[in-house]
Short mmCIF file of C-alpha atoms and ligand atoms in Angstrom, two decimals:
data_model
loop_
_atom_site.label_atom_id
_atom_site.label_comp_id
_atom_site.label_asym_id
_atom_site.label_seq_id
_atom_site.Cartn_x
_atom_site.Cartn_y
_atom_site.Cartn_z
CA MET A 141 32.54 9.73 -1.03
CA ASN A 142 36.50 9.63 -0.59
CA THR A 143 37.44 6.29 -0.56
CA ILE A 144 38.88 6.64 2.60
CA LYS A 145 35.08 7.82 3.87
CA LYS A 146 33.88 4.83 2.01
CA SER A 147 36.52 2.72 3.64
CA ILE A 148 35.14 3.86 6.97
CA LEU A 149 31.66 3.41 6.55
CA PHE A 150 32.29 -0.44 5.69
CA LEU A 151 34.64 -0.94 8.13
CA PHE A 152 31.44 0.23 10.33
CA ALA A 153 28.72 -1.77 8.33
CA ALA A 154 31.14 -4.73 8.86
CA ALA A 155 31.51 -4.86 12.25
CA SER A 156 27.95 -3.85 13.55
CA PHE A 157 27.94 -7.22 10.76
CA THR A 158 30.37 -9.16 13.08
CA ALA A 159 28.24 -8.45 16.03
CA CYS A 160 24.72 -8.93 16.03
CA LYS A 161 25.15 -11.65 13.29
CA LYS A 162 22.66 -10.40 9.64
CA GLU A 163 22.12 -6.89 10.17
CA VAL A 164 23.47 -4.37 10.04
CA LYS A 165 23.35 -1.19 11.33
CA ILE A 166 23.02 2.58 9.43
CA GLU A 167 25.39 4.32 10.17
CA LYS A 168 23.19 7.84 11.43
CA THR A 169 24.19 10.57 9.72
CA SER A 170 25.85 7.95 6.35
CA THR A 171 23.83 7.93 2.95
CA THR A 172 24.89 5.14 2.34
CA VAL A 173 24.08 2.07 3.65
CA ILE A 174 26.14 -1.14 2.54
CA LYS A 175 24.62 -4.13 3.49
CA ASP A 176 26.09 -7.71 2.93
CA ASN A 177 26.60 -9.52 -0.44
CA MET A 178 24.83 -6.42 -1.72
CA ALA A 179 26.02 -3.89 -4.00
CA THR A 180 27.18 -0.79 -1.39
CA ASP A 181 23.58 1.37 -3.20
CA ALA A 182 21.26 -1.34 -2.96
CA VAL A 183 19.87 0.84 0.42
CA THR A 184 20.95 4.05 0.84
CA LYS A 185 19.30 7.16 2.64
CA SER A 186 18.92 11.24 1.63
CA ASP A 187 17.27 13.65 3.13
CA TYR A 188 14.06 14.18 2.05
CA ALA A 189 12.72 16.53 3.49
CA THR A 190 12.25 18.66 6.69
CA MET A 191 8.78 19.86 7.37
CA ALA A 192 7.00 22.75 8.47
CA ASP A 193 7.49 22.18 12.33
CA GLY A 194 10.84 21.08 11.68
CA THR A 195 10.45 17.02 11.56
CA LYS A 196 12.85 15.94 8.83
CA ILE A 197 12.04 13.71 7.17
CA GLU A 198 14.67 10.69 5.16
CA LYS A 199 13.65 8.70 1.41
CA TYR A 200 15.57 4.95 1.07
CA THR A 201 16.30 4.49 -2.41
CA LEU A 202 16.28 0.92 -2.75
CA LYS A 203 17.37 -1.14 -5.96
CA ASN A 204 17.45 -5.03 -7.04
CA LYS A 205 20.45 -6.78 -9.05
CA ASN A 206 18.53 -5.80 -11.79
CA GLY A 207 18.12 -1.87 -11.73
CA MET A 208 14.84 -2.08 -9.79
CA THR A 209 14.02 0.33 -8.72
CA MET A 210 11.96 2.58 -5.38
CA GLU A 211 11.98 4.68 -3.06
CA VAL A 212 10.34 5.69 -0.18
CA ILE A 213 9.37 8.50 2.26
CA THR A 214 9.41 7.81 6.13
CA PHE A 215 6.49 10.83 5.98
CA GLY A 216 3.67 7.67 5.59
CA GLY A 217 6.71 4.77 4.79
CA ILE A 218 5.48 6.64 1.70
CA ILE A 219 5.96 5.02 -1.75
CA THR A 220 7.36 7.90 -4.04
CA SER A 221 8.30 6.07 -6.50
CA LEU A 222 8.60 2.50 -8.08
CA THR A 223 10.21 1.05 -11.47
CA ALA A 224 9.59 -1.24 -13.58
CA PRO A 225 10.99 -3.17 -16.84
CA ASP A 226 8.58 -2.67 -20.59
CA LYS A 227 9.21 -5.73 -22.73
CA ASP A 228 11.90 -3.70 -23.77
CA GLY A 229 13.80 -3.85 -21.14
CA LYS A 230 12.78 -0.14 -19.90
CA TYR A 231 12.52 0.68 -15.99
CA GLN A 232 9.68 3.37 -16.03
CA ASP A 233 8.39 4.60 -12.68
CA ILE A 234 5.28 2.94 -12.56
CA VAL A 235 3.60 4.48 -9.86
CA LEU A 236 1.44 7.82 -9.24
CA GLY A 237 3.23 10.31 -6.76
CA TYR A 238 3.71 13.91 -5.93
CA THR A 239 6.49 16.60 -7.47
CA LYS A 240 6.23 18.73 -4.68
CA ALA A 241 7.03 17.31 -0.75
CA ASP A 242 4.51 19.71 0.85
CA ASP A 243 2.35 17.34 -1.66
CA TYR A 244 2.28 14.77 0.75
CA PHE A 245 2.97 16.85 3.75
CA ASN A 246 -0.58 18.89 3.46
CA GLY A 247 -3.49 16.69 2.82
CA ASN A 248 -2.97 14.28 0.39
CA PRO A 249 -6.55 13.37 0.05
CA TYR A 250 -5.60 10.54 -2.16
CA PHE A 251 -3.00 8.78 0.00
CA PHE A 252 -0.95 8.64 -2.51
CA GLY A 253 1.74 5.38 -1.71
CA ALA A 254 1.00 4.88 1.97
CA ILE A 255 0.70 2.71 4.26
CA ILE A 256 -2.69 2.59 5.32
CA GLY A 257 -3.78 2.31 9.06
CA ARG A 258 -4.38 1.51 11.63
CA TYR A 259 -8.43 0.57 9.32
CA GLY A 260 -7.90 0.02 5.62
CA ASN A 261 -11.21 1.52 4.20
CA ARG A 262 -14.29 2.42 5.78
CA ILE A 263 -15.89 2.39 9.52
CA ALA A 264 -19.46 3.50 9.81
CA LYS A 265 -20.03 6.64 10.84
CA GLY A 266 -16.87 6.01 13.19
CA LYS A 267 -18.11 3.14 15.49
CA PHE A 268 -17.50 -0.12 16.48
CA SER A 269 -17.76 -1.84 19.55
CA LEU A 270 -15.85 -4.62 21.12
CA ASP A 271 -17.01 -6.96 24.62
CA GLY A 272 -19.72 -4.02 24.45
CA LYS A 273 -17.74 -1.31 25.02
CA PRO A 274 -18.61 1.77 22.34
CA TYR A 275 -15.28 3.80 20.12
CA GLN A 276 -16.37 6.76 18.53
CA LEU A 277 -13.29 6.61 15.85
CA THR A 278 -12.33 10.31 14.17
CA VAL A 279 -15.06 10.73 11.09
CA ASN A 280 -13.78 12.19 7.97
CA ASP A 281 -14.70 10.58 5.11
CA GLY A 282 -18.78 12.30 4.52
CA PRO A 283 -20.72 10.51 8.15
CA ASN A 284 -17.66 8.02 8.04
CA SER A 285 -14.20 7.00 8.94
CA LEU A 286 -11.30 6.34 6.10
CA HIS A 287 -8.28 4.88 6.69
CA GLY A 288 -7.99 5.10 10.21
CA GLY A 289 -8.72 9.65 10.13
CA LYS A 290 -5.46 11.30 10.44
CA GLY A 291 -4.32 7.68 9.82
CA PHE A 292 -0.89 5.79 8.93
CA ASP A 293 -0.44 7.76 6.36
CA LYS A 294 0.18 11.04 7.93
CA ARG A 295 3.13 9.91 10.67
CA VAL A 296 6.39 9.79 11.04
CA TRP A 297 7.68 6.53 10.63
CA THR A 298 11.78 4.73 12.34
CA ALA A 299 13.27 3.19 9.32
CA ASP A 300 16.16 0.60 9.45
CA ALA A 301 17.27 -1.24 6.83
CA ALA A 302 16.23 -5.16 7.09
CA THR A 303 18.11 -8.98 7.35
CA ASP A 304 17.22 -10.56 4.17
CA GLY A 305 20.03 -10.37 1.66
CA MET A 306 17.76 -8.17 -0.48
CA PRO A 307 17.37 -4.51 -0.58
CA SER A 308 14.47 -4.16 2.03
CA ILE A 309 13.65 -1.52 5.45
CA ARG A 310 11.51 -1.91 8.12
CA LEU A 311 9.69 0.83 9.11
CA SER A 312 7.90 0.90 12.75
CA TYR A 313 4.86 2.75 14.20
CA THR A 314 3.73 2.72 17.84
CA SER A 315 0.31 4.26 17.31
CA LYS A 316 -0.89 5.00 21.36
CA ASP A 317 -3.73 3.83 22.56
CA GLY A 318 -6.81 6.51 22.30
CA GLU A 319 -4.64 7.11 18.64
CA GLU A 320 -7.73 9.00 16.62
CA GLY A 321 -10.79 5.99 18.71
CA TYR A 322 -8.46 3.40 18.54
CA PRO A 323 -8.28 1.46 21.97
CA GLY A 324 -4.79 -0.38 22.22
CA ASN A 325 -0.74 1.04 22.31
CA LEU A 326 0.07 -0.76 18.61
CA THR A 327 3.25 -0.98 17.96
CA THR A 328 3.76 -1.81 13.95
CA ALA A 329 5.93 -2.59 11.69
CA VAL A 330 6.00 -2.55 7.64
CA ILE A 331 8.99 -4.36 5.59
CA TYR A 332 9.10 -3.24 2.26
CA THR A 333 11.99 -5.55 0.29
CA LEU A 334 12.55 -5.52 -3.79
CA THR A 335 13.10 -8.79 -4.88
CA ASP A 336 15.51 -10.87 -7.27
CA ASP A 337 12.74 -11.61 -9.44
CA ASN A 338 11.42 -8.14 -9.66
CA ALA A 339 8.18 -8.67 -6.98
CA LEU A 340 8.10 -5.94 -3.98
CA GLU A 341 7.39 -7.44 -1.02
CA ILE A 342 5.07 -6.00 1.64
CA THR A 343 4.52 -7.45 5.13
CA TYR A 344 2.39 -6.51 8.07
CA ASP A 345 3.13 -6.77 11.64
CA ALA A 346 1.68 -5.61 14.73
CA GLU A 347 0.49 -6.05 18.31
CA THR A 348 -1.47 -4.21 20.91
CA ASP A 349 -1.86 -3.97 24.39
CA LYS A 350 -5.55 -3.68 24.33
CA LYS A 351 -8.19 -5.54 22.81
CA THR A 352 -8.49 -3.83 19.27
CA ILE A 353 -9.24 -3.26 15.78
CA VAL A 354 -6.85 -3.80 13.01
CA ASN A 355 -5.94 -3.65 8.72
CA LEU A 356 -3.45 -2.13 7.38
CA THR A 357 -2.94 -2.37 3.28
CA GLN A 358 -0.79 -0.33 0.87
CA HIS A 359 -1.79 2.51 -1.45
CA SER A 360 -0.12 2.74 -3.46
CA TYR A 361 -1.63 4.07 -6.74
CA PHE A 362 -0.47 1.80 -9.99
CA ASN A 363 -0.19 2.92 -13.82
CA LEU A 364 1.89 0.40 -15.58
CA SER A 365 1.78 2.36 -18.84
CA GLY A 366 4.59 4.98 -18.06
CA ASP A 367 2.90 8.03 -18.79
CA PHE A 368 -0.21 8.56 -15.85
CA LYS A 369 -3.00 9.46 -18.42
CA THR A 370 -5.32 6.21 -17.69
CA ILE A 371 -5.56 2.93 -16.29
CA LEU A 372 -9.11 2.37 -18.54
CA ASP A 373 -6.49 0.51 -21.00
CA HIS A 374 -5.57 -2.00 -18.62
CA GLU A 375 -6.20 -5.41 -18.28
CA LEU A 376 -7.06 -6.89 -14.93
CA GLU A 377 -7.68 -10.67 -13.31
CA LEU A 378 -8.75 -10.63 -9.63
CA LYS A 379 -9.79 -14.58 -8.17
CA ALA A 380 -12.65 -13.11 -6.44
CA ASP A 381 -16.22 -14.76 -7.62
CA LYS A 382 -18.07 -12.27 -5.07
CA MET A 383 -17.54 -8.76 -4.53
CA LEU A 384 -19.41 -6.58 -1.15
CA PRO A 385 -22.60 -4.37 -2.86
CA VAL A 386 -22.38 -0.61 -1.14
CA ASP A 387 -24.53 1.57 -0.11
CA ALA A 388 -24.06 5.90 -0.99
CA THR A 389 -21.58 6.47 1.60
CA LEU A 390 -19.60 3.97 0.50
CA ILE A 391 -19.87 1.02 3.52
CA PRO A 392 -20.99 -2.26 2.46
CA THR A 393 -24.68 -3.23 2.70
CA GLY A 394 -23.45 -7.34 4.22
CA GLU A 395 -24.09 -9.04 1.10
CA LEU A 396 -22.03 -11.24 -0.33
CA LYS A 397 -22.90 -10.82 -4.47
CA ALA A 398 -21.50 -13.24 -7.08
CA VAL A 399 -20.11 -11.60 -9.60
CA ALA A 400 -20.69 -13.35 -12.84
CA GLY A 401 -22.71 -11.09 -15.67
CA THR A 402 -22.34 -8.42 -13.70
CA PRO A 403 -19.52 -5.54 -14.88
CA PHE A 404 -17.80 -6.84 -11.52
CA ASP A 405 -16.65 -9.44 -13.23
CA PHE A 406 -12.73 -9.82 -12.94
CA THR A 407 -12.31 -13.25 -13.12
CA THR A 408 -9.77 -13.56 -15.98
CA LEU A 409 -7.91 -10.64 -17.82
CA LYS A 410 -10.48 -7.61 -18.59
CA GLN A 411 -10.23 -4.10 -20.45
CA ILE A 412 -10.88 -2.22 -16.90
CA GLY A 413 -12.52 0.28 -19.36
CA LYS A 414 -14.58 -2.52 -21.07
CA ASP A 415 -17.59 -2.17 -18.18
CA ILE A 416 -16.78 0.29 -15.88
CA ASN A 417 -19.93 3.10 -17.18
CA ALA A 418 -22.65 0.47 -17.26
CA ALA A 419 -25.33 1.76 -16.41
CA ASP A 420 -25.04 0.22 -13.06
CA ASP A 421 -25.89 0.93 -9.53
CA GLN A 422 -23.30 -0.27 -8.35
CA LEU A 423 -21.00 1.90 -10.39
CA LYS A 424 -22.61 4.83 -9.51
CA LYS A 425 -22.18 4.17 -6.04
CA GLY A 426 -18.02 4.64 -6.45
CA GLN A 427 -18.48 6.96 -9.24
CA GLY A 428 -16.78 3.36 -10.69
CA TYR A 429 -14.48 0.50 -8.91
CA ASP A 430 -14.17 1.47 -5.77
CA HIS A 431 -15.44 -1.67 -4.14
CA CYS A 432 -14.06 -5.17 -2.44
CA TRP A 433 -13.55 -8.28 -3.88
CA VAL A 434 -13.73 -11.20 -2.03
CA PHE A 435 -11.72 -14.08 -2.75
CA THR A 436 -12.79 -17.77 -4.24
CA ASP A 437 -9.75 -19.03 -2.74
CA ALA A 438 -10.50 -18.32 0.70
CA SER A 439 -7.74 -19.68 2.12
CA LYS A 440 -5.33 -17.69 4.31
CA GLU A 441 -2.37 -19.22 2.58
CA LEU A 442 -0.27 -16.84 0.49
CA ARG A 443 -1.31 -17.39 -3.16
CA GLU A 444 -2.52 -15.29 -6.50
CA VAL A 445 -5.07 -13.42 -5.84
CA GLY A 446 -5.77 -11.11 -9.64
CA ALA A 447 -2.99 -9.79 -12.20
CA LEU A 448 -2.63 -6.09 -14.27
CA TYR A 449 -1.29 -5.88 -17.67
CA HIS A 450 -0.63 -3.08 -19.76
CA LYS A 451 -0.63 -4.84 -23.53
CA ALA A 452 1.73 -1.40 -24.57
CA SER A 453 4.39 -1.75 -22.24
CA GLY A 454 3.88 -5.37 -21.48
CA ARG A 455 4.06 -5.17 -18.18
CA TYR A 456 2.18 -7.63 -16.14
CA MET A 457 2.11 -6.81 -12.28
CA GLN A 458 0.66 -10.14 -10.27
CA VAL A 459 -0.57 -10.00 -7.42
CA PHE A 460 -0.30 -12.43 -4.25
CA THR A 461 -1.36 -11.91 -0.53
CA ASP A 462 -3.16 -13.55 2.24
CA GLN A 463 -5.85 -11.34 2.91
CA PRO A 464 -9.84 -12.39 2.34
CA SER A 465 -10.08 -9.81 0.21
CA ILE A 466 -8.91 -6.96 -1.98
CA GLN A 467 -10.07 -2.76 -2.72
CA PHE A 468 -9.74 -2.33 -5.91
CA TYR A 469 -10.27 1.76 -6.60
CA SER A 470 -10.35 3.47 -10.37
CA GLY A 471 -9.02 6.45 -8.91
CA ASN A 472 -12.43 7.99 -9.52
CA PHE A 473 -11.63 11.04 -6.30
CA LEU A 474 -8.61 12.52 -9.41
CA ASP A 475 -9.80 15.47 -10.57
CA GLY A 476 -6.46 16.63 -12.23
CA THR A 477 -5.43 19.01 -10.18
CA LYS A 478 -2.63 17.32 -8.79
CA ALA A 479 0.97 18.08 -11.07
CA SER A 480 1.92 13.90 -12.23
CA LYS A 481 5.74 13.83 -12.52
CA ASN A 482 5.94 14.20 -16.23
CA GLY A 483 4.45 17.49 -16.50
CA GLY A 484 1.04 16.29 -16.78
CA LYS A 485 -1.94 16.21 -13.95
CA TYR A 486 -3.39 13.45 -12.67
CA GLU A 487 -6.71 13.42 -13.88
CA LYS A 488 -9.72 10.81 -13.31
CA ARG A 489 -9.07 7.37 -13.50
CA SER A 490 -4.93 7.45 -13.58
CA GLY A 491 -3.85 5.40 -10.90
CA LEU A 492 -5.64 2.72 -9.84
CA CYS A 493 -5.13 1.20 -5.86
CA LEU A 494 -5.28 -2.38 -5.68
CA GLU A 495 -5.62 -2.81 -1.57
CA THR A 496 -5.25 -5.77 0.32
CA GLN A 497 -7.10 -6.14 2.58
CA HIS A 498 -9.90 -7.46 5.02
CA TYR A 499 -12.76 -6.81 4.45
CA PRO A 500 -14.47 -2.44 4.99
CA ASP A 501 -16.85 -2.18 7.82
CA SER A 502 -15.88 -5.83 9.20
CA PRO A 503 -16.19 -4.63 12.95
CA ASN A 504 -19.88 -4.15 12.70
CA GLU A 505 -20.66 -6.80 10.69
CA PRO A 506 -20.83 -10.20 12.24
CA LYS A 507 -20.88 -12.22 9.42
CA PHE A 508 -17.44 -10.57 7.86
CA PRO A 509 -13.79 -12.31 8.91
CA THR A 510 -12.94 -10.80 12.17
CA THR A 511 -10.42 -7.92 12.46
CA THR A 512 -9.88 -7.76 16.21
CA LEU A 513 -6.61 -8.51 17.24
CA ASN A 514 -5.92 -9.51 21.76
CA PRO A 515 -2.70 -9.01 23.35
CA GLY A 516 -0.72 -11.56 22.66
CA GLU A 517 -1.85 -12.08 19.93
CA LYS A 518 0.53 -11.72 16.22
CA TYR A 519 -1.03 -10.03 13.87
CA HIS A 520 0.95 -10.97 10.96
CA THR A 521 0.32 -9.98 6.27
CA LYS A 522 1.95 -10.27 3.68
CA THR A 523 1.54 -8.88 -0.09
CA VAL A 524 3.82 -9.36 -3.37
CA TYR A 525 2.99 -7.83 -6.51
CA LYS A 526 5.32 -8.95 -8.79
CA PHE A 527 6.16 -7.41 -12.15
CA SER A 528 7.34 -8.87 -15.90
CA VAL A 529 6.13 -8.14 -19.13
CA LYS A 530 3.70 -10.63 -21.17
C1 LIG B 876 -11.15 4.43 -1.21
C2 LIG B 876 -11.66 5.17 -1.87
C3 LIG B 876 -11.26 6.53 -1.77
C4 LIG B 876 -8.95 6.88 -2.17
C5 LIG B 876 -8.45 8.14 -0.97
C6 LIG B 876 -9.58 4.52 -1.53
O1 LIG B 876 -9.10 3.36 -0.66
O2 LIG B 876 -11.70 3.32 -1.94
O3 LIG B 876 -13.18 5.51 -1.57
O4 LIG B 876 -11.43 8.06 -2.16
O5 LIG B 876 -9.20 5.46 -1.12
O6 LIG B 876 -7.93 7.96 -2.09
#
C-alpha cells in the first residue's frame, strides 16, 4: 500500500475511532485494519476464497506484539492456523488445518478449527423436549445429532475488529428459529483475542427469543510439536476426578465415574500414549479417548482446568474455562486421507481437541447441569488457551 493510501486509511480509522470512542470500524475494501495503540498489522483482512455459490469468504490475520499469529476465516469461524513459540523462541503452527479451501467448504468431517453450535457434542437420537414440547434435530452421526447438525461450523459469520486494545475479532451469526430443528432465533457472537502474554481468549455470547438449548465450543486440533505427526508423545493434565462413560454410540450413560486407577486419570501430567491402548471398555467404545471429563472444581469461575505439554519442543498450553467439563478427543477418526500443512497426511491421532463445554446429551439427562437458555437470559462463557514453554 502506498503512503497516500495508508494515510487515507489511517484518517478513516482515526475518524471512526473518535466517533465511537473505542471501536475502529474496518473500511470495507481495505486489506489492513488499523487499531488504536496497536501495530498497523495487528489485525489484517484479506480475501480467502469464493464458495461455489459465489459467497466470498474473508480471512483475518491477528498478530500480537510478540509475533504470535492466528488466521481465522469467516466460514465456520474456523481457526486455520495458530502459531506458538518453542523453547528456542521459534514460532510454528500448532493447529491442524486443510491446505485447500474446498476441504473446509465441502464437508469438513473433522470439524477442523471451527466454532461448534448450537450444541457441541452429541444429543441422543437428536431428540429432546422443553416444557413437554418435543423437538427433533438433524441426525448426522449414526443415530445421534453431533455438533448441531449442519451447525455453526458450516455457516458464514460476519466479522468485525473488536475493541479491547489487543488483536481481536468478533464473529457473529444469527441462527434462525427452527434451524436444524432448534427452537428460537439465536443471536451468537464469538470473540477471539490474542493477548500480549500469548493466550488465545475466546468468549461466546448468545441470546434467544424462545426457550432453547445452547452449548458452544471450539474444535481446534492441537499438535504442539510443529510437525503434525502424533499427539501420543504429548502429556496431558485434566483437573477432573470424574468422567462420563458412554454407550456404543458415544452417548453418556448418565453415570459419573471416578477416574482414579483408570486410563482416564489425567489428574497429573501423563503421556497420552501411555494408556490409550489399554484393555478398557470405554477406550474401546471411543476408539481411544473421546469422552467428557467433569472438572473437580465445579465453580462457574474462570479457572485453570488442565494443560498440554510437548517435552521435545517445550511448548506448554494451559486451558482455563468457566465451563463444567471438557471433551478430550484424541483424533481417533483422522484416517490419513487429508494432506497436512507440512506435506504429509493427517494420520490417526495426529491432533487432539480439548473442547470446553457442558456435558453431552444434557437436555436428556435431568441430573446434568442445564443447557437451557430462556429469552431474556444471556449466555456468556469464556475459555483461554495460554501458550508458554517449560
Ligand atoms: C467428537 C468425536 C467426533 C469429532 C468429529 C469430537 O468432538 O467427540 O466423536 O468424531 O468431534 O471431528
